[in-house]
Amino acid sequence: MNTKIKLISLCMATIALVLGFYSCNKAKSGGQNSETGTIATSYSVSIVKASKKEVTDSFSQVGTIVAYNDVAIVSETSGRIVKVTAEVGDYKPAGSMLVEVDSELREAAYKAANVSYEKAKKDLERYEALYKEGSVSDSQIEQARWSYQAAESQYIVARRQLRDTKITTPISGIVTARYVNIGSMVMGAPQSTPIANVVDISRLKVKVSVSEKDVIRLKVGEPVEVTTDVFPEDVFQGSIFSISSKGDDGHTYPVEVVLKNSKQQLKAGMFGRVMFTPKSAGNLIIVPRACIVGSIKNASLYVVENDKAKLRSVVTGKEAGTDIEVLSGLQEGEQVVLNGQNNLSDNAPVIIRK
């Protein structure tokens, strides 16, 4: 019997001790809320101030380097090649002769046309003088004018045919291929014979494909940087030359970048990496991406006001590294919860960690 009494007394003492410990903790925690009857709890959080920054959102694309001008030269006359003045690798200024076609018959035709032209010209001058004096009729002066125009046309055709026997390059550049030799027979239109290929690499183009979300931020004329694997230490300065208004099936848009190649280090056909750095729209409010609660499309974050966390919906923009733009819903200088928001709810009391 005494043993039972002792056990009961021990249990009652244990219960009293637990109740006393609970009451002590209750007093330390500030007691109960008089209105709701719940225990008030403050959550510890770290914050960051919303600030305006200049956003730099660079991206790169790999493309193929091509010549600024690449011309396939064909024959505009028929005949036999009698002279070759170009070899593969030669630099030729614009207008330089590459090959010459036999011109003996065309030169004779040109001389005959020139004589007829000069005679018709002088005859017309005489008839014009006599017509002013009234010594020739209207029909005679008209006939003289028609004869002059016909002779002039024949002269122009003969001169052009003679000129076409000397096949020249229309651009300054390097001869990359020559398809004929002395003695080769060539044809003119409509089955023109290929003569040579000339490329201008004093300037180069890099052709890249840019995604639709990036291409809208680019503008013609903006500066870019180009690097290559063959010259890893060199950075070539260029600019955006053209942006296509039509995308392909993969929703990418062709963009051409032009750059100087004054030392002619680069060759057409190499790979080049283009670094685009679109201009920012200005100073924008930026916060770390970790502040965002939920998805980017329905973004929200906690702002600390009067030691309470206020849940606020915001509209976000582009991401820049670990940061993100806030387009609306947040003011510069406001305190945004960076860590500890997982346990928060709207209007929850918080303590800011230093």
Short mmCIF file of C-alpha atoms in Angstrom, two decimals:
data_model
loop_
_atom_site.label_atom_id
_atom_site.label_comp_id
_atom_site.label_asym_id
_atom_site.label_seq_id
_atom_site.Cartn_x
_atom_site.Cartn_y
_atom_site.Cartn_z
CA MET A 1 0.00 0.00 0.00
CA ASN A 2 2.80 2.34 0.89
CA THR A 3 4.46 1.53 -2.41
CA LYS A 4 1.36 2.57 -4.38
CA ILE A 5 1.16 5.84 -2.49
CA LYS A 6 4.78 6.55 -3.27
CA LEU A 7 4.22 5.89 -6.99
CA ILE A 8 1.18 8.17 -7.10
CA SER A 9 3.09 10.92 -5.33
CA LEU A 10 6.00 10.57 -7.78
CA CYS A 11 3.66 10.86 -10.81
CA MET A 12 1.99 13.94 -9.37
CA ALA A 13 5.35 15.57 -8.73
CA THR A 14 6.43 14.88 -12.35
CA ILE A 15 3.24 16.42 -13.75
CA ALA A 16 3.71 19.51 -11.56
CA LEU A 17 7.30 19.88 -12.78
CA VAL A 18 6.22 19.73 -16.46
CA LEU A 19 3.48 22.27 -15.93
CA GLY A 20 5.90 24.59 -14.19
CA PHE A 21 8.41 24.36 -17.04
CA TYR A 22 5.64 25.14 -19.60
CA SER A 23 4.48 28.14 -17.61
CA CYS A 24 8.02 29.46 -17.41
CA ASN A 25 8.51 29.22 -21.19
CA LYS A 26 5.12 30.79 -21.75
CA ALA A 27 6.12 33.78 -19.64
CA LYS A 28 9.42 34.14 -21.52
CA SER A 29 7.75 34.03 -24.95
CA GLY A 30 5.50 36.97 -24.14
CA GLY A 31 2.35 35.09 -23.18
CA GLN A 32 -0.71 34.62 -25.27
CA ASN A 33 -2.25 37.03 -27.76
CA SER A 34 -5.24 38.54 -25.98
CA GLU A 35 -7.36 38.54 -29.11
CA THR A 36 -6.57 35.21 -30.80
CA GLY A 37 -5.24 33.17 -27.93
CA THR A 38 -2.20 32.02 -29.96
CA ILE A 39 1.46 32.34 -29.10
CA ALA A 40 3.18 35.23 -30.98
CA THR A 41 6.34 34.13 -32.91
CA SER A 42 8.84 36.30 -34.88
CA TYR A 43 10.75 34.74 -37.77
CA SER A 44 14.40 35.49 -38.39
CA VAL A 45 15.13 36.65 -41.96
CA SER A 46 17.90 38.32 -43.93
CA ILE A 47 17.11 41.14 -46.33
CA VAL A 48 18.50 42.99 -49.33
CA LYS A 49 17.61 46.48 -50.45
CA ALA A 50 16.07 46.90 -53.89
CA SER A 51 18.43 49.02 -55.97
CA LYS A 52 18.72 50.33 -59.49
CA LYS A 53 21.53 48.97 -61.64
CA GLU A 54 22.70 49.06 -65.23
CA VAL A 55 21.95 45.62 -66.61
CA THR A 56 24.43 43.97 -68.97
CA ASP A 57 22.98 40.83 -70.48
CA SER A 58 25.58 39.51 -72.92
CA PHE A 59 25.32 36.36 -74.98
CA SER A 60 27.42 34.73 -77.69
CA GLN A 61 26.81 32.75 -80.87
CA VAL A 62 29.17 30.75 -83.08
CA GLY A 63 29.01 31.33 -86.82
CA THR A 64 30.96 30.97 -90.04
CA ILE A 65 33.30 33.69 -91.27
CA VAL A 66 32.75 34.57 -94.93
CA ALA A 67 34.30 37.09 -97.30
CA TYR A 68 32.70 40.52 -97.44
CA ASN A 69 32.60 40.15 -101.24
CA ASP A 70 32.91 36.85 -103.07
CA VAL A 71 32.60 37.15 -106.85
CA ALA A 72 32.47 34.38 -109.44
CA ILE A 73 33.75 35.93 -112.69
CA VAL A 74 32.44 34.55 -115.99
CA SER A 75 33.13 35.28 -119.65
CA GLU A 76 30.87 37.70 -121.53
CA THR A 77 32.37 36.86 -124.92
CA SER A 78 33.35 33.82 -126.99
CA GLY A 79 36.81 32.89 -128.22
CA ARG A 80 40.19 31.49 -127.31
CA ILE A 81 42.25 32.59 -124.29
CA VAL A 82 45.49 34.19 -125.51
CA LYS A 83 46.78 35.71 -122.26
CA VAL A 84 46.57 34.95 -118.54
CA THR A 85 47.65 37.54 -115.95
CA ALA A 86 46.28 36.06 -112.71
CA GLU A 87 47.40 33.20 -110.51
CA VAL A 88 45.70 31.74 -107.46
CA GLY A 89 46.73 33.80 -104.42
CA ASP A 90 47.37 37.02 -106.38
CA TYR A 91 45.87 40.25 -105.11
CA LYS A 92 44.10 42.15 -107.88
CA PRO A 93 42.76 45.71 -107.65
CA ALA A 94 39.31 46.36 -109.06
CA GLY A 95 39.44 46.64 -112.86
CA SER A 96 42.59 44.53 -113.26
CA MET A 97 42.66 42.11 -116.19
CA LEU A 98 42.67 38.41 -115.36
CA VAL A 99 42.67 36.83 -118.83
CA GLU A 100 42.43 38.05 -122.43
CA VAL A 101 40.42 36.51 -125.27
CA ASP A 102 41.53 36.71 -128.92
CA SER A 103 40.36 40.20 -130.05
CA GLU A 104 41.59 40.51 -133.66
CA LEU A 105 38.16 40.38 -135.33
CA ARG A 106 36.47 42.50 -132.69
CA GLU A 107 39.18 45.14 -132.94
CA ALA A 108 38.63 45.34 -136.72
CA ALA A 109 34.87 45.65 -136.20
CA TYR A 110 35.45 48.39 -133.66
CA LYS A 111 37.63 50.40 -136.02
CA ALA A 112 35.05 50.15 -138.81
CA ALA A 113 32.26 51.21 -136.45
CA ASN A 114 34.37 54.10 -135.20
CA VAL A 115 34.93 55.38 -138.75
CA SER A 116 31.22 55.18 -139.56
CA TYR A 117 30.38 56.96 -136.33
CA GLU A 118 32.80 59.82 -136.91
CA LYS A 119 31.55 60.26 -140.51
CA ALA A 120 27.90 60.28 -139.42
CA LYS A 121 28.71 62.78 -136.70
CA LYS A 122 30.37 65.23 -139.10
CA ASP A 123 27.62 64.78 -141.68
CA LEU A 124 25.02 65.64 -139.06
CA GLU A 125 26.93 68.76 -138.03
CA ARG A 126 26.97 69.96 -141.67
CA TYR A 127 23.29 69.22 -142.19
CA GLU A 128 22.39 71.04 -138.97
CA ALA A 129 24.22 74.15 -140.19
CA LEU A 130 22.55 73.99 -143.62
CA TYR A 131 19.14 73.38 -142.02
CA LYS A 132 19.47 76.58 -140.01
CA GLU A 133 20.13 78.44 -143.29
CA GLY A 134 17.15 76.75 -144.91
CA SER A 135 19.29 74.93 -147.50
CA VAL A 136 18.05 71.39 -146.67
CA SER A 137 14.59 70.01 -146.17
CA ASP A 138 13.10 68.49 -143.03
CA SER A 139 13.34 64.97 -144.47
CA GLN A 140 17.06 65.40 -145.20
CA ILE A 141 17.90 66.57 -141.68
CA GLU A 142 15.85 63.71 -140.19
CA GLN A 143 17.69 61.19 -142.34
CA ALA A 144 21.03 62.61 -141.18
CA ARG A 145 19.98 62.32 -137.56
CA TRP A 146 18.82 58.72 -137.99
CA SER A 147 22.08 57.79 -139.71
CA TYR A 148 24.04 59.32 -136.85
CA GLN A 149 22.04 57.42 -134.18
CA ALA A 150 22.47 54.11 -136.03
CA ALA A 151 26.23 54.66 -136.41
CA GLU A 152 26.52 55.60 -132.74
CA SER A 153 24.70 52.43 -131.66
CA GLN A 154 26.97 50.24 -133.80
CA TYR A 155 30.01 52.01 -132.40
CA ILE A 156 28.87 51.40 -128.77
CA VAL A 157 28.24 47.69 -129.46
CA ALA A 158 31.62 47.22 -131.16
CA ARG A 159 33.42 49.05 -128.34
CA ARG A 160 31.75 46.88 -125.70
CA GLN A 161 32.53 43.66 -127.58
CA LEU A 162 36.18 44.66 -127.82
CA ARG A 163 36.28 45.56 -124.13
CA ASP A 164 34.78 42.16 -123.17
CA THR A 165 37.82 40.38 -124.62
CA LYS A 166 39.76 41.62 -121.58
CA ILE A 167 38.09 39.89 -118.64
CA THR A 168 38.60 41.93 -115.46
CA THR A 169 37.70 41.71 -111.78
CA PRO A 170 34.96 44.08 -110.58
CA ILE A 171 36.28 44.11 -106.99
CA SER A 172 39.64 44.33 -105.29
CA GLY A 173 40.57 41.00 -103.76
CA ILE A 174 42.52 37.78 -103.83
CA VAL A 175 42.18 35.23 -106.62
CA THR A 176 41.05 32.00 -104.95
CA ALA A 177 40.47 29.98 -108.14
CA ARG A 178 41.20 30.19 -111.87
CA TYR A 179 39.39 27.79 -114.18
CA VAL A 180 41.00 28.51 -117.59
CA ASN A 181 44.45 28.54 -119.14
CA ILE A 182 46.02 29.85 -122.35
CA GLY A 183 44.34 28.15 -125.30
CA SER A 184 41.09 27.41 -123.45
CA MET A 185 37.90 28.14 -125.38
CA VAL A 186 35.31 30.21 -123.55
CA MET A 187 31.67 31.01 -124.25
CA GLY A 188 29.51 34.02 -123.45
CA ALA A 189 25.87 34.17 -122.44
CA PRO A 190 23.65 32.21 -122.05
CA GLN A 191 26.21 29.49 -121.22
CA SER A 192 28.96 31.68 -119.82
CA THR A 193 32.25 29.99 -119.02
CA PRO A 194 33.51 30.43 -115.39
CA ILE A 195 36.87 32.23 -115.45
CA ALA A 196 37.94 32.83 -111.84
CA ASN A 197 36.83 33.51 -108.28
CA VAL A 198 37.92 36.63 -106.40
CA VAL A 199 37.23 37.34 -102.70
CA ASP A 200 37.63 40.53 -100.71
CA ILE A 201 38.80 39.67 -97.18
CA SER A 202 39.89 43.16 -96.14
CA ARG A 203 36.52 43.03 -94.40
CA LEU A 204 34.74 39.89 -93.32
CA LYS A 205 31.26 38.86 -92.31
CA VAL A 206 30.24 36.40 -89.62
CA LYS A 207 26.88 34.76 -90.19
CA VAL A 208 25.12 33.57 -87.03
CA SER A 209 21.60 32.51 -86.07
CA VAL A 210 20.03 34.27 -83.07
CA SER A 211 16.97 33.12 -81.12
CA GLU A 212 13.77 35.16 -81.22
CA LYS A 213 14.06 36.26 -77.57
CA ASP A 214 17.53 37.71 -78.19
CA VAL A 215 17.18 39.11 -81.71
CA ILE A 216 14.58 41.67 -80.64
CA ARG A 217 17.22 43.31 -78.43
CA LEU A 218 19.72 43.78 -81.25
CA LYS A 219 20.08 46.81 -83.52
CA VAL A 220 22.01 47.31 -86.76
CA GLY A 221 25.26 49.18 -86.09
CA GLU A 222 25.71 48.02 -82.49
CA PRO A 223 29.34 47.03 -81.66
CA VAL A 224 30.27 43.39 -81.09
CA GLU A 225 33.42 41.41 -80.32
CA VAL A 226 34.57 38.42 -82.35
CA THR A 227 37.01 35.74 -81.18
CA THR A 228 38.33 32.62 -82.87
CA ASP A 229 39.92 29.35 -81.79
CA VAL A 230 42.89 29.87 -84.13
CA PHE A 231 43.73 33.27 -82.58
CA PRO A 232 42.50 32.88 -78.98
CA GLU A 233 44.40 35.93 -77.71
CA ASP A 234 43.00 38.34 -80.31
CA VAL A 235 39.66 40.12 -80.04
CA PHE A 236 38.33 41.58 -83.29
CA GLN A 237 36.01 44.56 -83.14
CA GLY A 238 32.96 44.51 -85.40
CA SER A 239 29.39 45.71 -85.70
CA ILE A 240 26.00 44.28 -86.61
CA PHE A 241 25.58 44.61 -90.40
CA SER A 242 22.11 43.15 -90.97
CA ILE A 243 19.26 41.47 -89.08
CA SER A 244 16.84 39.34 -91.06
CA SER A 245 13.13 40.05 -90.68
CA LYS A 246 12.28 36.38 -91.32
CA GLY A 247 13.16 33.45 -89.11
CA ASP A 248 13.68 29.82 -90.03
CA ASP A 249 11.78 26.72 -88.89
CA GLY A 250 13.75 26.71 -85.64
CA HIS A 251 12.63 30.28 -84.81
CA THR A 252 16.13 31.67 -85.21
CA TYR A 253 17.00 34.73 -87.28
CA PRO A 254 20.07 35.17 -89.52
CA VAL A 255 22.29 38.01 -88.32
CA GLU A 256 25.39 39.25 -90.16
CA VAL A 257 28.31 40.90 -88.37
CA VAL A 258 30.98 42.80 -90.28
CA LEU A 259 34.55 43.28 -89.03
CA LYS A 260 37.82 44.65 -90.36
CA ASN A 261 40.58 42.23 -91.29
CA SER A 262 43.36 44.74 -91.95
CA LYS A 263 46.16 42.27 -91.20
CA GLN A 264 44.28 39.55 -93.09
CA GLN A 265 44.79 37.11 -90.23
CA LEU A 266 41.36 35.59 -90.63
CA LYS A 267 40.31 33.50 -93.60
CA ALA A 268 36.91 32.88 -95.07
CA GLY A 269 35.48 29.60 -93.82
CA MET A 270 36.78 29.83 -90.23
CA PHE A 271 34.54 29.66 -87.19
CA GLY A 272 34.02 32.82 -85.17
CA ARG A 273 32.35 33.43 -81.81
CA VAL A 274 30.38 36.66 -81.71
CA MET A 275 29.79 38.31 -78.32
CA PHE A 276 26.66 40.46 -78.34
CA THR A 277 26.18 43.06 -75.60
CA PRO A 278 22.79 44.71 -76.16
CA LYS A 279 22.36 48.16 -74.69
CA SER A 280 20.36 48.29 -71.47
CA ALA A 281 17.11 50.19 -71.31
CA GLY A 282 18.62 52.19 -68.41
CA ASN A 283 18.78 51.83 -64.65
CA LEU A 284 16.34 49.12 -63.59
CA ILE A 285 15.34 47.81 -60.17
CA ILE A 286 17.28 44.62 -59.56
CA VAL A 287 16.95 42.00 -56.82
CA PRO A 288 18.53 38.55 -56.42
CA ARG A 289 16.60 35.76 -58.10
CA ALA A 290 16.43 34.00 -54.70
CA CYS A 291 14.01 36.68 -53.41
CA ILE A 292 11.27 35.55 -55.77
CA VAL A 293 8.56 33.33 -54.31
CA GLY A 294 6.77 31.08 -56.77
CA SER A 295 7.21 31.10 -60.54
CA ILE A 296 8.56 33.93 -62.67
CA LYS A 297 5.21 34.30 -64.48
CA ASN A 298 3.33 34.79 -61.20
CA ALA A 299 6.16 36.21 -59.16
CA SER A 300 5.88 37.60 -55.65
CA LEU A 301 8.24 38.49 -52.83
CA TYR A 302 8.20 39.59 -49.21
CA VAL A 303 8.86 43.23 -48.30
CA VAL A 304 9.62 44.10 -44.67
CA GLU A 305 7.49 46.96 -43.32
CA ASN A 306 7.26 47.80 -39.60
CA ASP A 307 8.85 44.47 -38.64
CA LYS A 308 6.28 42.54 -40.65
CA ALA A 309 6.68 40.62 -43.92
CA LYS A 310 4.25 41.86 -46.56
CA LEU A 311 3.66 39.49 -49.47
CA ARG A 312 3.62 41.53 -52.70
CA SER A 313 3.02 40.54 -56.31
CA VAL A 314 5.57 41.90 -58.80
CA VAL A 315 6.18 41.85 -62.54
CA THR A 316 9.62 40.57 -63.47
CA GLY A 317 11.74 41.09 -66.57
CA LYS A 318 14.93 39.50 -67.85
CA GLU A 319 17.33 37.52 -65.72
CA ALA A 320 20.94 38.70 -65.56
CA GLY A 321 23.09 36.05 -63.93
CA THR A 322 21.83 35.54 -60.36
CA ASP A 323 19.75 38.75 -60.48
CA ILE A 324 16.38 39.55 -62.02
CA GLU A 325 14.67 42.75 -63.14
CA VAL A 326 11.55 43.93 -61.34
CA LEU A 327 9.48 45.99 -63.74
CA SER A 328 6.68 46.93 -61.35
CA GLY A 329 5.46 46.31 -57.81
CA LEU A 330 8.65 47.34 -56.02
CA GLN A 331 10.30 50.66 -55.22
CA GLU A 332 13.99 51.46 -54.93
CA GLY A 333 15.28 51.17 -51.35
CA GLU A 334 12.58 48.80 -50.06
CA GLN A 335 13.72 45.89 -47.87
CA VAL A 336 13.19 42.56 -49.61
CA VAL A 337 13.48 39.21 -47.81
CA LEU A 338 16.39 37.22 -49.21
CA ASN A 339 16.56 34.23 -46.84
CA GLY A 340 13.94 32.76 -44.51
CA GLN A 341 10.85 33.38 -46.63
CA ASN A 342 9.93 29.70 -46.78
CA ASN A 343 8.31 29.90 -43.32
CA LEU A 344 6.63 33.26 -43.88
CA SER A 345 3.05 34.22 -44.57
CA ASP A 346 1.56 37.61 -45.28
CA ASN A 347 1.93 40.01 -42.29
CA ALA A 348 4.10 37.57 -40.34
CA PRO A 349 6.32 39.29 -37.72
CA VAL A 350 10.01 39.11 -38.54
CA ILE A 351 13.37 39.88 -37.00
CA ILE A 352 16.08 41.05 -39.42
CA ARG A 353 19.36 39.23 -39.00
CA LYS A 354 22.36 41.55 -39.02
#
